[in-house]
Amino acid sequence: MRRVLIIGATSAIAEATARLYAAEGDRLFLVARNPERLAAVADDLRLRGAGAVDIAELEAGGVEHYESVVEAADAALEGFDTVLIAHGTLPDQRACQSSVKLTLRELQVSFLSVVGLLTPIANRMEARGRGNIAVISSVAGDRGRRSNYVYGSAKGALSVFLQGLRHRLAPAGVQVLTVKPGFVDTPMTRNYKKGLLWAQPETIARGIVRAIERRKNEVYLPFFWRYIMLVIRLMPQAIFNKLNI
Amino acid sequence: MSGDRDYLSWGRFPRAHQAAVRLRWRDESLPAPILGSTVLPRGAGRSYGDSCLNDGATLLDVQGLDRLLAFDSDSGVLRCEAGVLLKDILARVVPRGWFLPVTPGTQYVTVGGAIANDVHGKNHHVAGTWGRHLLACELLRTDGRRLLCSPEQNADWFAATIGGLGLTGVILWADIRLRRIANPYIDTESVKFHNLEQFFELSQESDQGFEHCVSWIDCASTGKGLGRGLLNRGNFAAADVEAAPKTPSGTLSVPVEPPMSLVNRLTLRAFNTLYYHRQRREQVAATVHYQPFFYPLDALLRWNRIYGPRGFLQWQCVVPPEDGHAAIAEILSRVARSGAGSFLAVIKVFGRLPSPGMLSFPRPGVTLALDFPNRGERTMTLLAALDEVVDQAAGAIYPAKDARMAAARFRGYFPRWQELEAYRDPGISSSFWRRVTED
């Protein structure tokens, strides 16, 4: 039985992942912003077989509560061994370009808050000398592009932070997994036109659970994004500039 | 427009141009239509015709409302959101000794869809329709109003919503009373009948001692063999079942749509004849898992693709018991003569328990369901002729399966349609509803 802490538990990918753990009878601690939605997800997971489900409300901007929430989760789970951080927003790039406040808020939610939460989580796991940390970053962090580089830079910074954390925690035997989903059909992307490359949250969830089990460092989901992003990263800037992506 | 996925009906006919928005949380306000001026709540899209389509307007996909909320394993009352699939309910409650009170022939329908079509199953003669086991539900109207509906509270709304084709508002969650079982197994018997007369006798006899009863008819057979087939009956097994049957393993899927229908005159006759003769003995008994018993077709996902790009039409009628025999014989001989056949002809005698919905389809009599590959005008002409027989017998056609019945006929079959129209949310409509109510 795993003891799983999920932050951003009402996101579509997190909820789908939590159902996979619930079906195995694992114990869960869920953190999210909206109390009614959190309660709905928790009720469902209990009925789907979770060993126990506890919840805590947290705003991504509520820096002063990060440590206490992590502590509460650790106490309720009697030591979490698996952590999934799944919260984030997808801002309107154009709106960010004309608003300093919006741009900084985006970096706060998608990057700084994750770093803030990972700090006490990593310390506890390092001290115990075991555990798995999975964090949802994005393919958008692999190369900045004009259509969403504010989001991309938050995720890119996050990916680098996770690289460093992985390096630090490797001797302690703690896994740090960077999850890089491509296009996922969720409420976050509701305004996008969907095509062949789009995946369902359940598919991403299965990929996350598998990558945690295999103690991977980084996973592109679905797998083909590894190759798409390889091409995008290697493309000379002169050609890249001509692409409207 | 996020008209991203192809939102087809199960019959893949007709096709509609529509946009889609989604609902994932009960506390959300309803999104506005992004095409046209109405939305239509949509579950798993298992209605066959156009009652789950909203041509020129917007679908409201509620499959994200798929949470189980509470379950009392003493009383068997389950509360869940309306987008939950019956399959997900069974997965959780069967191990705890409970089963759905009523189930249609597939577990890939949502709770909301089961309410909106007041579905029936093989136990209609003892349990009636789905709506009889619904204790309460909450409706969210497009003006933001929320209505708790039950037989005691907003009883008129409750009756309008059961069988209300999703038009009275968005069903957010429901309370359902489940049925106790000792284990997931069914003691079944499959009995041959050689003609329609034998079917009626056998059916009447079976309804006495069996909770579940449904029959398959070989509709390619004519003359003396008109109406021959196999009757399938069963009861949930007792606690002390000797050898537990195998739990069915996995499913297959029809991976692509073939360029033409695989169902034609030749394959129909071959399939029907083989199916009838596969069972050599007059009667075969077995104890089986509930899945192959209730949901034989669920083993082949996306089976609706075998009819090719033009899709297929399902046609289900009910005719009152008095004229049942003659009308069914007339329908079967017309189908056999046309050569149009039907892969799966399913027949059952409904019981007398009243359906609680204003527009519920089930009523006392015998119900027959047929499917036909869509061959355009030829198929439409045949189905209109079958409607005529149903009309003569004062029967009715099932809206959940219909894509083409004449408006005048619908109004005759469902005389309370204007009452439902008064309860319809002005922001909700469907292709079906416009077709049968607008002049």
XYZ file of C-alpha atoms in Angstrom, chain A residues 27-127:
101
model
C -3.887 5.888 1.101
C -4.249 9.367 -0.330
C -3.843 12.937 0.847
C -5.286 15.492 -1.572
C -4.480 19.180 -1.752
C -6.354 21.709 -3.911
C -7.886 25.153 -3.844
C -11.642 24.575 -4.166
C -13.120 22.808 -1.098
C -16.326 21.527 -2.764
C -14.461 20.003 -5.672
C -11.865 18.559 -3.344
C -14.637 16.905 -1.326
C -16.258 15.507 -4.485
C -12.982 13.974 -5.642
C -12.289 12.575 -2.162
C -15.754 10.963 -1.884
C -15.282 9.343 -5.261
C -11.819 7.992 -4.438
C -13.052 6.472 -1.180
C -15.761 4.604 -3.093
C -13.245 3.536 -5.718
C -11.271 1.687 -3.094
C -8.743 4.099 -1.566
C -7.521 2.903 1.834
C -8.120 6.368 3.295
C -8.494 9.845 1.847
C -7.654 13.068 3.668
C -7.795 16.546 2.220
C -6.389 20.040 2.745
C -7.203 23.322 1.030
C -4.345 25.386 -0.302
C -3.992 28.382 -2.603
C -0.905 28.254 -4.806
C -0.187 31.792 -3.611
C -0.463 30.864 0.080
C 3.300 30.622 0.670
C 2.966 30.748 4.456
C 0.928 27.514 4.439
C 3.223 25.332 2.311
C 5.147 23.816 5.189
C 2.135 23.224 7.396
C 0.218 21.468 4.611
C 3.182 19.206 3.849
C 3.510 18.467 7.548
C -0.218 17.676 7.845
C -0.006 15.334 4.864
C 3.032 13.578 6.263
C 1.260 13.106 9.595
C -2.017 11.870 8.075
C -0.248 9.410 5.780
C 2.229 8.402 8.491
C 5.005 9.311 6.085
C 4.201 9.821 2.406
C 6.226 7.660 0.008
C 4.806 8.959 -3.295
C 4.188 12.600 -4.179
C 2.559 13.990 -7.318
C 2.537 17.726 -7.936
C 0.052 18.518 -10.674
C -1.190 22.076 -10.243
C -0.605 24.815 -12.760
C -2.306 27.260 -15.069
C -2.095 27.915 -18.776
C -2.136 31.688 -19.175
C -3.062 33.657 -22.240
C 0.308 34.556 -23.752
C -0.921 37.792 -25.335
C -2.545 38.936 -22.110
C 0.750 38.270 -20.275
C 2.679 40.384 -22.767
C 0.670 43.423 -21.781
C 0.511 42.688 -18.053
C 3.494 42.486 -15.717
C 1.212 41.338 -12.921
C -0.281 38.472 -14.910
C 3.161 37.319 -16.083
C 4.581 37.266 -12.557
C 1.492 35.558 -11.181
C 1.884 32.816 -13.758
C 5.507 32.266 -12.753
C 4.390 32.173 -9.115
C 1.747 29.484 -9.693
C 3.532 27.254 -12.188
C 7.094 27.593 -10.878
C 7.638 29.273 -7.501
C 4.816 27.522 -5.662
C 6.081 24.134 -6.853
C 9.602 24.952 -5.673
C 8.154 26.138 -2.364
C 6.270 22.892 -1.832
C 9.087 20.649 -3.035
C 11.542 22.052 -0.508
C 9.916 20.603 2.642
C 8.809 17.481 0.729
C 12.366 16.775 -0.484
C 13.848 17.263 2.975
C 11.492 14.751 4.533
C 12.116 12.173 1.827
C 15.871 12.690 1.890
C 15.883 12.122 5.639
